Coordinates of C-alpha atoms in Angstrom, one line a residue:
M1 CA 4.6 -22.1 -25.2
N2 CA 5.6 -24.7 -22.6
I3 CA 8.3 -24.2 -20.0
E4 CA 11.0 -25.7 -22.2
D5 CA 10.1 -23.5 -25.2
R6 CA 10.2 -20.4 -23.0
Y7 CA 13.5 -21.3 -21.5
R8 CA 15.0 -22.0 -24.9
L9 CA 13.7 -18.7 -26.3
W10 CA 15.1 -16.6 -23.5
S11 CA 18.4 -18.4 -23.5
E12 CA 19.0 -18.4 -27.3
N13 CA 17.1 -15.7 -29.1
P14 CA 19.2 -12.5 -29.9
Y15 CA 16.2 -10.3 -29.0
F16 CA 17.2 -10.8 -25.4
D17 CA 20.5 -9.2 -24.5
E18 CA 23.6 -11.2 -23.7
E19 CA 23.3 -10.6 -20.0
T20 CA 19.8 -12.1 -19.9
R21 CA 20.7 -15.1 -22.1
L22 CA 23.7 -15.9 -19.9
E23 CA 21.6 -15.6 -16.7
V24 CA 19.0 -18.0 -18.1
R25 CA 21.6 -20.5 -19.4
G26 CA 23.2 -20.4 -15.9
I27 CA 20.0 -21.8 -14.3
T28 CA 20.4 -25.6 -13.9
D29 CA 17.9 -26.3 -11.1
P30 CA 14.8 -27.8 -12.8
Q31 CA 12.6 -26.4 -10.0
E32 CA 13.9 -22.8 -10.5
I33 CA 13.5 -23.1 -14.3
E34 CA 9.9 -24.1 -13.7
D35 CA 9.3 -21.3 -11.3
R36 CA 10.7 -18.7 -13.7
F37 CA 8.9 -19.9 -16.8
Y38 CA 5.8 -21.8 -15.8
T39 CA 3.7 -18.7 -16.0
D40 CA 3.8 -15.0 -16.8
L41 CA 4.2 -12.6 -13.9
E42 CA 0.6 -11.9 -12.9
F43 CA -0.9 -8.6 -13.9
G44 CA -3.5 -7.9 -11.2
T45 CA -5.9 -5.0 -10.8
G46 CA -3.1 -2.6 -9.8
G47 CA -0.2 -3.9 -11.9
L48 CA 2.4 -6.5 -11.1
R49 CA 5.2 -7.2 -8.6
G50 CA 7.8 -9.9 -8.5
I51 CA 11.4 -11.0 -7.9
I52 CA 14.0 -9.2 -10.1
G53 CA 15.6 -11.6 -12.7
A54 CA 15.3 -13.2 -16.1
G55 CA 12.2 -15.1 -17.0
T56 CA 8.5 -14.7 -17.7
N57 CA 7.7 -14.9 -14.0
R58 CA 10.2 -12.3 -13.0
M59 CA 10.7 -8.6 -13.1
N60 CA 12.9 -7.5 -16.0
K61 CA 12.9 -5.1 -18.9
Y62 CA 11.3 -7.5 -21.2
V63 CA 8.3 -8.0 -18.9
I64 CA 8.2 -4.2 -18.6
R65 CA 8.1 -3.9 -22.4
K66 CA 5.3 -6.4 -22.8
V67 CA 3.1 -5.0 -20.1
T68 CA 3.8 -1.4 -21.3
Q69 CA 2.9 -2.4 -24.8
G70 CA -0.5 -3.7 -23.5
L71 CA -1.0 -0.4 -21.7
A72 CA 0.0 1.6 -24.8
E73 CA -2.5 -0.2 -27.0
C74 CA -5.3 0.7 -24.4
V75 CA -4.1 4.3 -24.4
C76 CA -4.2 4.4 -28.2
D77 CA -7.8 3.2 -28.1
H78 CA -8.6 6.7 -26.9
G79 CA -7.3 8.1 -30.1
P80 CA -5.0 11.1 -30.7
E81 CA -6.5 13.0 -27.8
G82 CA -5.7 10.2 -25.3
M83 CA -2.2 9.8 -26.8
E84 CA -1.6 13.5 -26.3
Q85 CA -2.9 13.5 -22.8
G86 CA -0.1 11.0 -22.2
V87 CA 1.2 9.0 -19.3
V88 CA 3.2 10.1 -16.2
I89 CA 6.0 7.9 -14.9
A90 CA 7.7 7.9 -11.5
H91 CA 10.0 5.4 -9.8
D92 CA 11.5 4.6 -6.3
S93 CA 15.0 3.7 -5.2
R94 CA 15.0 0.0 -6.0
R95 CA 17.3 -1.9 -8.2
Y96 CA 16.6 -1.2 -11.9
S97 CA 13.7 1.2 -11.0
P98 CA 15.2 4.1 -13.1
E99 CA 16.0 1.8 -16.0
F100 CA 12.5 0.2 -15.9
A101 CA 10.9 3.6 -15.8
L102 CA 12.8 4.8 -18.8
E103 CA 12.1 1.5 -20.7
A104 CA 8.4 2.0 -20.1
A105 CA 8.6 5.6 -21.2
L106 CA 10.4 4.8 -24.5
V107 CA 8.0 1.9 -25.3
L108 CA 5.1 4.4 -24.9
A109 CA 6.9 6.9 -27.1
Q110 CA 7.4 4.3 -29.8
N111 CA 3.6 4.0 -29.8
G112 CA 3.3 7.8 -30.3
I113 CA 2.2 8.4 -26.7
K114 CA 3.4 11.5 -24.8
V115 CA 5.3 10.7 -21.6
Y116 CA 6.0 12.8 -18.5
L117 CA 9.0 11.3 -16.8
F118 CA 10.1 12.5 -13.4
D119 CA 13.8 13.6 -13.3
A120 CA 14.6 11.4 -10.2
L121 CA 12.9 9.2 -7.7
R122 CA 9.6 10.4 -6.4
P123 CA 6.9 9.2 -3.9
T124 CA 4.1 7.1 -5.3
P125 CA 1.4 9.6 -4.1
E126 CA 3.1 12.4 -6.0
L127 CA 2.6 10.3 -9.1
S128 CA -1.1 10.1 -8.4
F129 CA -1.2 13.9 -7.9
A130 CA 0.8 14.5 -11.1
V131 CA -1.7 12.4 -13.2
R132 CA -4.5 14.6 -12.0
Q133 CA -2.5 17.9 -12.2
L134 CA -1.3 17.3 -15.7
K135 CA -4.6 15.8 -16.8
A136 CA -2.8 12.7 -18.1
L137 CA -4.7 9.6 -19.2
A138 CA -2.6 7.2 -17.1
G139 CA 0.3 6.9 -14.8
I140 CA 3.0 4.3 -14.0
V141 CA 5.1 4.0 -10.9
I142 CA 8.0 1.5 -10.7
T143 CA 8.1 0.3 -7.1
A144 CA 7.7 -2.8 -4.9
S145 CA 6.7 -0.6 -2.0
H146 CA 7.9 -2.2 1.2
N147 CA 8.8 -5.6 -0.2
P148 CA 12.3 -7.1 0.2
K149 CA 15.2 -5.8 -1.9
T150 CA 14.9 -8.7 -4.4
Y151 CA 11.5 -7.4 -5.6
N152 CA 10.4 -4.7 -7.9
G153 CA 7.0 -3.8 -9.4
Y154 CA 4.9 -1.9 -11.8
K155 CA 1.7 -0.1 -10.8
V156 CA -0.7 1.5 -13.2
Y157 CA -2.9 4.5 -12.5
W158 CA -5.7 6.0 -14.6
E159 CA -6.8 9.5 -15.3
D160 CA -8.5 10.2 -11.9
G161 CA -5.1 9.5 -10.2
G162 CA -6.3 6.2 -8.7
Q163 CA -4.9 2.8 -9.4
V164 CA -6.3 1.4 -12.7
P165 CA -9.9 0.3 -12.2
P166 CA -10.8 -3.4 -12.7
T167 CA -12.5 -3.0 -16.0
K168 CA -9.5 -1.1 -17.5
A169 CA -7.1 -3.5 -15.9
D170 CA -8.9 -6.4 -17.6
Q171 CA -8.6 -4.6 -20.9
I172 CA -4.8 -4.1 -20.4
L173 CA -4.5 -7.7 -19.4
A174 CA -6.3 -8.9 -22.5
R175 CA -3.9 -7.0 -24.7
I176 CA -0.9 -8.4 -22.8
E177 CA -2.2 -12.0 -23.0
A178 CA -3.1 -11.6 -26.7
R179 CA 0.6 -11.1 -27.5
E180 CA 2.0 -14.7 -27.3
N181 CA 5.3 -13.6 -28.8
W182 CA 7.7 -11.8 -26.5
L183 CA 9.7 -10.5 -29.5
G184 CA 9.4 -7.4 -31.5
I185 CA 8.7 -4.7 -28.8
E186 CA 11.4 -2.1 -29.4
P187 CA 11.7 1.1 -27.4
M188 CA 12.3 4.4 -29.1
S189 CA 15.7 6.1 -28.5
I190 CA 15.8 8.9 -25.9
T191 CA 17.0 11.4 -28.5
E192 CA 14.2 10.7 -30.9
A193 CA 11.6 10.7 -28.2
K194 CA 12.7 14.2 -27.0
Q195 CA 13.0 15.5 -30.6
Q196 CA 9.5 14.4 -31.4
G197 CA 8.2 16.0 -28.2
L198 CA 7.1 12.6 -26.8
L199 CA 9.3 12.7 -23.7
Q200 CA 9.1 15.5 -21.2
I201 CA 11.1 15.6 -18.0
I202 CA 9.3 17.0 -15.0
G203 CA 10.3 17.8 -11.4
E204 CA 10.2 20.8 -9.2
E205 CA 7.2 22.4 -10.9
I206 CA 5.1 19.4 -9.7
D207 CA 6.8 19.2 -6.3
S208 CA 6.0 22.8 -5.4
T209 CA 2.4 22.6 -6.5
Y210 CA 1.9 19.3 -4.7
L211 CA 3.4 20.6 -1.5
N212 CA 1.2 23.6 -1.5
R213 CA -1.8 21.3 -1.6
V214 CA -0.4 19.1 1.2
K215 CA 0.2 22.2 3.4
S216 CA -3.4 23.4 2.8
L217 CA -4.6 20.3 4.8
A218 CA -3.2 21.7 8.1
L219 CA -6.0 22.5 10.5
H220 CA -4.0 24.7 12.8
P221 CA -1.4 26.4 10.5
D222 CA -0.9 29.3 12.9
L223 CA 0.0 26.9 15.7
D224 CA 2.4 25.0 13.4
A225 CA 4.1 28.2 12.5
L226 CA 4.3 29.6 16.0
K227 CA 5.2 26.5 18.0
G228 CA 6.1 23.8 15.4
G229 CA 9.8 24.0 16.5
K230 CA 8.9 22.7 20.0
L231 CA 8.0 19.3 18.6
K232 CA 11.2 17.3 18.2
I233 CA 10.9 14.8 15.3
V234 CA 13.3 12.1 14.1
Y235 CA 12.5 11.1 10.5
T236 CA 13.9 8.2 8.4
P237 CA 13.0 7.7 4.7
L238 CA 14.4 4.1 4.9
H239 CA 16.6 4.8 1.9
G240 CA 13.6 5.7 -0.2
A241 CA 11.8 8.5 -2.1
G242 CA 10.2 10.4 0.9
N243 CA 13.3 12.3 2.1
H244 CA 13.0 15.6 0.5
L245 CA 9.2 16.1 0.3
V246 CA 8.5 15.0 3.9
R247 CA 11.2 17.2 5.4
R248 CA 10.3 20.1 3.1
A249 CA 6.5 19.9 3.9
L250 CA 7.2 19.8 7.7
S251 CA 9.8 22.6 7.5
E252 CA 7.6 24.9 5.4
L253 CA 4.8 24.6 7.9
G254 CA 7.0 25.5 10.8
F255 CA 8.3 22.1 12.2
S256 CA 11.9 23.2 12.4
S257 CA 13.2 20.5 14.8
V258 CA 13.3 17.6 12.4
S259 CA 16.4 15.4 12.3
V260 CA 17.0 12.8 9.7
V261 CA 18.6 9.4 10.3
R262 CA 21.7 10.0 8.2
E263 CA 22.5 6.3 7.8
Q264 CA 19.1 5.8 6.1
E265 CA 18.8 9.2 4.3
N266 CA 20.2 8.4 0.9
P267 CA 18.7 6.0 -1.7
D268 CA 20.0 2.5 -1.3
P269 CA 18.5 -0.4 -3.4
D270 CA 20.0 -2.9 -1.0
F271 CA 18.4 -1.3 2.1
T272 CA 21.5 -2.3 4.0
T273 CA 20.4 -0.9 7.4
V274 CA 17.2 -2.9 7.7
P275 CA 16.0 -6.5 7.2
Y276 CA 13.5 -5.1 4.7
P277 CA 12.2 -1.6 4.3
N278 CA 8.7 -2.0 5.9
P279 CA 7.8 0.7 8.5
E280 CA 5.4 -1.9 10.1
I281 CA 8.3 -3.9 11.5
P282 CA 10.1 -2.8 14.7
A283 CA 13.6 -3.3 13.2
T284 CA 13.1 -0.3 10.9
F285 CA 13.0 2.0 13.9
E286 CA 16.2 0.8 15.7
L287 CA 18.4 3.6 14.3
A288 CA 15.6 6.2 14.7
K289 CA 15.3 5.2 18.4
Q290 CA 19.0 5.8 18.9
Y291 CA 18.6 9.2 17.4
G292 CA 15.5 9.8 19.5
R293 CA 17.1 9.0 22.8
K294 CA 20.1 11.2 22.0
L295 CA 17.9 14.1 20.9
N296 CA 15.1 13.5 23.3
A297 CA 12.7 13.5 20.4
D298 CA 8.9 13.4 20.9
L299 CA 8.1 11.6 17.7
L300 CA 9.8 9.1 15.3
L301 CA 8.5 8.9 11.7
A302 CA 9.4 6.3 9.0
T303 CA 8.3 6.1 5.4
D304 CA 8.7 3.1 3.1
P305 CA 10.7 3.3 -0.2
D306 CA 7.9 4.8 -2.3
S307 CA 6.7 6.9 0.6
D308 CA 3.1 5.8 0.6
R309 CA 3.2 4.2 4.1
L310 CA 4.0 5.8 7.4
G311 CA 5.2 4.2 10.6
V312 CA 5.2 6.0 13.9
A313 CA 6.9 5.5 17.3
L314 CA 6.2 7.7 20.3
R315 CA 8.2 8.6 23.4
T316 CA 6.6 7.1 26.4
H317 CA 6.3 8.9 29.8
Q318 CA 9.3 6.8 30.9
G319 CA 11.4 8.1 28.0
D320 CA 11.5 5.0 25.8
Y321 CA 9.8 4.6 22.4
V322 CA 6.8 2.4 21.5
Q323 CA 5.7 1.8 17.9
L324 CA 2.0 2.4 17.2
T325 CA 0.1 -0.1 15.0
G326 CA -1.4 1.0 11.8
N327 CA -4.9 0.8 13.4
Q328 CA -3.8 3.0 16.3
I329 CA -2.4 5.6 14.0
G330 CA -5.6 5.5 11.8
V331 CA -7.9 5.8 14.9
V332 CA -5.9 8.8 16.4
L333 CA -5.8 10.6 13.1
T334 CA -9.5 9.9 12.5
Y335 CA -10.3 11.3 15.9
Y336 CA -8.0 14.3 15.4
V337 CA -9.4 15.3 12.0
L338 CA -13.1 14.9 13.0
S339 CA -12.8 16.4 16.4
Q340 CA -10.8 19.5 15.2
K341 CA -13.0 20.1 12.2
K342 CA -16.1 19.9 14.4
A343 CA -14.5 22.4 16.9
L344 CA -13.6 24.7 14.0
G345 CA -17.1 24.5 12.5
A346 CA -15.6 22.9 9.4
L347 CA -17.1 19.4 9.6
P348 CA -19.8 19.0 6.9
D349 CA -23.1 17.3 7.7
N350 CA -22.3 14.6 5.2
A351 CA -18.8 14.0 6.5
A352 CA -17.5 10.5 5.8
I353 CA -14.4 8.3 6.4
I354 CA -13.4 5.3 4.4
K355 CA -11.5 2.3 5.7
T356 CA -10.9 -1.3 4.7
V357 CA -12.6 -4.4 6.1
A358 CA -9.2 -5.4 7.6
S359 CA -9.0 -2.2 9.7
T360 CA -10.3 -1.8 13.3
D361 CA -14.0 -1.4 14.1
L362 CA -12.9 1.2 16.6
A363 CA -12.7 3.8 13.8
D364 CA -16.3 3.1 13.0
E365 CA -17.3 3.9 16.6
V366 CA -15.2 7.1 16.6
A367 CA -16.7 8.3 13.3
H368 CA -20.3 7.6 14.4
Y369 CA -19.7 9.6 17.6
F370 CA -19.0 12.6 15.4
Q371 CA -22.0 11.7 13.2
A372 CA -19.8 10.9 10.3
R373 CA -20.6 8.2 7.8
V374 CA -18.3 5.1 7.5
E375 CA -17.7 3.2 4.3
N376 CA -15.9 -0.1 4.6
V377 CA -14.2 -1.4 1.4
L378 CA -12.0 -4.4 0.4
T379 CA -8.4 -4.5 1.4
G380 CA -6.2 -2.4 -0.9
F381 CA -6.1 1.4 -0.9
K382 CA -7.3 1.5 -4.5
F383 CA -10.8 0.6 -3.1
I384 CA -10.6 3.6 -0.7
A385 CA -9.7 5.9 -3.7
E386 CA -12.5 4.4 -5.8
K387 CA -15.1 5.0 -3.0
E388 CA -13.8 8.5 -2.6
K389 CA -14.3 9.1 -6.3
E390 CA -17.8 7.6 -6.2
M391 CA -18.7 9.7 -3.2
E392 CA -17.4 12.9 -4.9
E393 CA -19.2 12.3 -8.2
G394 CA -22.4 11.2 -6.5
G395 CA -22.5 14.1 -4.0
W396 CA -23.6 11.8 -1.2
G397 CA -20.6 12.3 1.1
T398 CA -17.7 14.5 1.8
F399 CA -14.4 12.6 2.3
Q400 CA -12.6 13.5 5.5
F401 CA -10.1 10.7 6.0
G402 CA -9.2 7.2 4.9
F403 CA -6.9 4.5 6.1
E404 CA -6.0 0.9 6.1
E405 CA -4.3 -1.1 8.9
S406 CA -1.2 -1.6 6.9
Y407 CA 0.0 1.9 7.5
G408 CA -1.7 3.7 4.7
Y409 CA -3.5 7.1 5.2
L410 CA -5.1 9.8 3.2
A411 CA -6.8 13.2 3.5
G412 CA -7.7 15.8 0.9
D413 CA -9.1 15.4 -2.6
F414 CA -6.0 15.8 -4.7
V415 CA -4.3 12.4 -4.3
R416 CA -6.0 9.1 -5.0
D417 CA -3.7 6.8 -3.1
K418 CA -2.3 6.4 0.4
D419 CA 0.1 9.3 1.1
A420 CA 2.9 9.3 3.7
I421 CA 3.7 12.9 3.1
I422 CA 0.1 14.0 3.9
A423 CA 0.0 11.6 6.9
S424 CA 3.3 13.0 8.2
V425 CA 2.0 16.5 8.2
I426 CA -1.3 15.7 9.8
L427 CA 0.3 13.5 12.4
A428 CA 3.0 16.0 13.3
E429 CA 0.3 18.7 13.7
A430 CA -1.8 16.4 15.9
A431 CA 1.1 15.6 18.1
L432 CA 1.9 19.3 18.4
Y433 CA -1.7 20.2 19.1
Y434 CA -2.1 17.7 21.9
Q435 CA 1.3 18.5 23.4
E436 CA 1.0 22.3 23.3
V437 CA -2.8 22.9 23.6
E438 CA -4.1 20.0 25.7
G439 CA -0.9 19.0 27.4
I440 CA -1.1 15.3 26.6
N441 CA 0.5 12.9 24.1
F442 CA -0.9 10.3 21.7
F443 CA -0.8 7.6 24.5
D444 CA -3.2 9.8 26.5
V445 CA -5.4 10.3 23.5
L446 CA -5.5 6.6 22.8
E447 CA -6.3 5.8 26.4
N448 CA -9.2 8.4 26.3
I449 CA -10.5 6.8 23.1
Y450 CA -10.3 3.3 24.6
Q451 CA -12.1 4.4 27.8
K452 CA -14.8 5.9 25.8
F453 CA -15.4 3.2 23.2
G454 CA -13.7 0.0 24.5
Y455 CA -10.3 -1.5 24.4
Y456 CA -9.7 -2.7 20.8
L457 CA -6.5 -4.6 20.2
D458 CA -5.3 -6.0 16.9
D459 CA -2.6 -8.2 15.5
Q460 CA -1.6 -10.0 12.3
E461 CA 0.1 -13.2 11.3
S462 CA 1.4 -14.2 7.9
L463 CA 2.5 -17.5 6.3
V464 CA 4.9 -17.2 3.4
L465 CA 3.9 -19.8 0.8
A466 CA 6.0 -19.3 -2.3
G467 CA 5.8 -20.7 -5.8
K468 CA 3.3 -22.9 -7.5
R469 CA 3.0 -25.2 -4.5
G470 CA 2.4 -22.2 -2.2
K471 CA -0.5 -21.0 -4.3
E472 CA -2.1 -24.4 -4.2
E473 CA -1.6 -24.6 -0.4
M474 CA -3.2 -21.2 0.1
A475 CA -6.2 -22.3 -2.0
L476 CA -6.6 -25.4 0.2
I477 CA -6.5 -23.3 3.4
M478 CA -9.2 -21.0 2.1
D479 CA -11.3 -24.0 1.0
S480 CA -10.9 -25.6 4.4
F481 CA -12.2 -22.5 6.2
R482 CA -15.2 -22.2 3.8
Q483 CA -16.2 -25.8 4.4
E484 CA -16.2 -25.5 8.2
E485 CA -19.1 -23.9 10.2
I486 CA -17.4 -21.6 12.7
S487 CA -19.8 -20.2 15.2
Q488 CA -17.2 -19.1 17.8
L489 CA -13.5 -18.5 18.3
S490 CA -11.9 -19.0 21.7
G491 CA -15.4 -18.6 23.3
I492 CA -16.2 -15.4 21.5
P493 CA -19.4 -15.8 19.5
V494 CA -19.3 -15.0 15.8
A495 CA -22.1 -12.6 14.7
K496 CA -21.7 -12.8 11.0
I497 CA -19.4 -14.4 8.3
D498 CA -18.6 -12.4 5.2
D499 CA -17.4 -14.4 2.2
Y500 CA -16.3 -11.9 -0.4
E501 CA -15.4 -14.6 -2.9
R502 CA -19.0 -15.7 -2.9
R503 CA -20.3 -12.2 -2.1
V504 CA -22.5 -13.6 0.7
R505 CA -22.9 -12.6 4.4
K506 CA -24.3 -15.2 6.8
D507 CA -25.9 -14.2 10.1
S508 CA -24.6 -16.8 12.5
T509 CA -27.5 -16.4 15.0
T510 CA -30.3 -16.8 12.5
G511 CA -28.6 -18.6 9.6
E512 CA -30.0 -16.1 7.1
T513 CA -27.8 -15.0 4.2
Y514 CA -27.5 -11.7 2.4
D515 CA -25.8 -10.4 -0.7
L516 CA -22.6 -8.4 -0.2
Q517 CA -22.2 -5.3 -2.4
L518 CA -18.4 -5.2 -2.5
P519 CA -16.5 -6.6 -5.5
R520 CA -15.5 -10.3 -5.5
S521 CA -12.3 -11.1 -3.5
N522 CA -10.8 -14.1 -1.9
V523 CA -11.5 -13.0 1.7
L524 CA -13.2 -14.4 4.7
R525 CA -14.2 -12.2 7.7
Y526 CA -15.6 -13.5 10.9
S527 CA -17.2 -10.6 12.9
F528 CA -17.6 -11.0 16.6
V529 CA -20.6 -10.1 18.6
G530 CA -19.9 -6.8 20.2
G531 CA -17.0 -5.8 18.0
G532 CA -13.8 -7.2 16.6
F533 CA -13.1 -9.9 14.0
V534 CA -10.8 -12.5 12.4
M535 CA -10.1 -12.2 8.7
V536 CA -8.2 -14.5 6.3
R537 CA -6.9 -13.6 2.9
P538 CA -4.1 -14.4 0.5
S539 CA -2.0 -11.4 -0.3
G540 CA -2.5 -9.8 -3.7
T541 CA 1.1 -8.7 -4.0
E542 CA 3.2 -11.2 -2.0
P543 CA 3.5 -15.0 -1.8
K544 CA 1.8 -15.2 1.6
I545 CA -1.6 -15.7 3.3
K546 CA -2.5 -13.2 5.9
F547 CA -4.5 -13.5 9.1
Y548 CA -6.0 -10.4 10.8
F549 CA -7.1 -10.4 14.5
S550 CA -9.1 -7.7 16.3
V551 CA -10.8 -8.1 19.7
K552 CA -12.7 -5.8 22.0
A553 CA -12.8 -5.9 25.8
D554 CA -13.7 -3.6 28.8
N555 CA -10.0 -3.3 29.9
L556 CA -6.5 -3.7 28.5
T557 CA -5.7 -6.9 30.4
A558 CA -8.9 -8.7 29.2
A559 CA -8.2 -7.5 25.6
K560 CA -4.7 -8.8 25.7
D561 CA -5.8 -12.2 27.0
S562 CA -8.6 -12.5 24.5
L563 CA -6.3 -11.6 21.6
T564 CA -3.8 -14.2 22.6
K565 CA -6.4 -16.9 22.8
V566 CA -8.0 -16.1 19.5
K567 CA -4.7 -16.0 17.7
D568 CA -3.6 -19.3 19.2
E569 CA -6.9 -21.0 18.2
V570 CA -6.8 -19.8 14.6
M571 CA -3.1 -20.6 14.1
N572 CA -3.6 -24.0 15.6
R573 CA -6.4 -24.6 13.0
I574 CA -4.0 -23.5 10.3
A575 CA -1.3 -25.9 11.5
K576 CA -3.8 -28.8 11.4
I577 CA -4.9 -27.9 7.9
R578 CA -1.3 -27.8 6.7
S579 CA -0.4 -31.0 8.4
V580 CA -3.1 -32.7 6.4
I581 CA -2.0 -31.1 3.2
E582 CA 1.6 -32.2 3.7
A583 CA 0.6 -35.7 4.6

């Protein structure tokens, strides 16, 4: 079908409800018609994500139906046993999330597949846990994570609780693409699904089991119970799914001085108190800082709408609050977990951490200091989960901690995705331990790490390039970088260049090339001599291209100066490339 045929189908065919047909007929801008219908919303390795609205390139119940039908057919390939294992479904607080979750559940039921549907919004990591706990074949979570309010998404998980692996994602995609016709996918009624035993509502029984596992990760539970109330915490769920479980986990461990930001406590699909609900950006902490100053809080915590990412701000010695970067949080938690397990005699000989290639090299140095193995994987937490599974099944490493610079963290073996509830518990305990046992705070811990291993600073820039033209521009930027020989950036020599699209590493000093073992991905990473890097990659979930910067120096001033210069040089290169494209 071409754009005109798709537009006509969606605006006229009675299969689409009246609201959808009216919305489509109301679009008069040819460019918007093209953007909504020139392609299908892309189903990637983890699922799909897009702007809510009518059209094949938007998030709506008909896209949900088509994608779920593709998933259903793959589940049915596993026969009656796989259909009985079933699919677990959760959702966050976004617009249409409950409706999309129910739509997916009833399409699966229509295919004879058992569905476990959460009774209300739940964090994404609990969905991962529930898939494992219930021994389901697959899972779905309706969420757009930290994206703006206009977005929603659909993430697919497989039986190990991790995001669907590439081979299975390809099978699902093949089923989706094989169905040219959008018509004829009808969900079962709720009444019939329940009567046939195909729809089971779940809730507290999963919550309590999950929280017991989360609390088991505490390294100093006696300290938490005895002195947890001394750590004053302000927490905001940013109108999302983390509210009850984060507060309950902390409370049950002994952290009794937790105050919630009331204005951001309840679900709100419009996220009216923040520009957009991403704990990476400073604006999300403005209300929490007001609470912190009033309550003299030690620690501010923020989770995103599906509660898989955690942002942190700390009170300084001067009484103000400074937000930590995702890398700083990851390094401190890596240090805390490894150092405390070693002190307790609980660090195994084959201990390992897993991080992404976009995350700081400082964590590698910390892990090696404690004689722990480091596995670097592609950007995306699903690769961390896949490596953990590989390690577990192969018996060649014992997973201790994993993180990515974009505020995702994980410990334990019962969840296969980043988990802000787990991260909140470990971070609160670490803050309590350093405060009550060592008499220092996280700033002191970071300073000690920097003095020991070097001052690593990092930053990130993004260019939003939306629509068809945006995709073309991103491709041209990546091509331009690949065609240029870059041996240094701002005077810092490049040691090696990793091209994950071509799966080749080039040693800049010798010119030799080596095969990379990680999967193919459109990523370029320039590693500096002595530590640090610059990395370029188009986002897999948003219409933007991302630039990652990490530098190392002997002192903070030199690191800041170096970071500024490297960023300026790279962004100037990008500006020149774009000027040529636009010309």
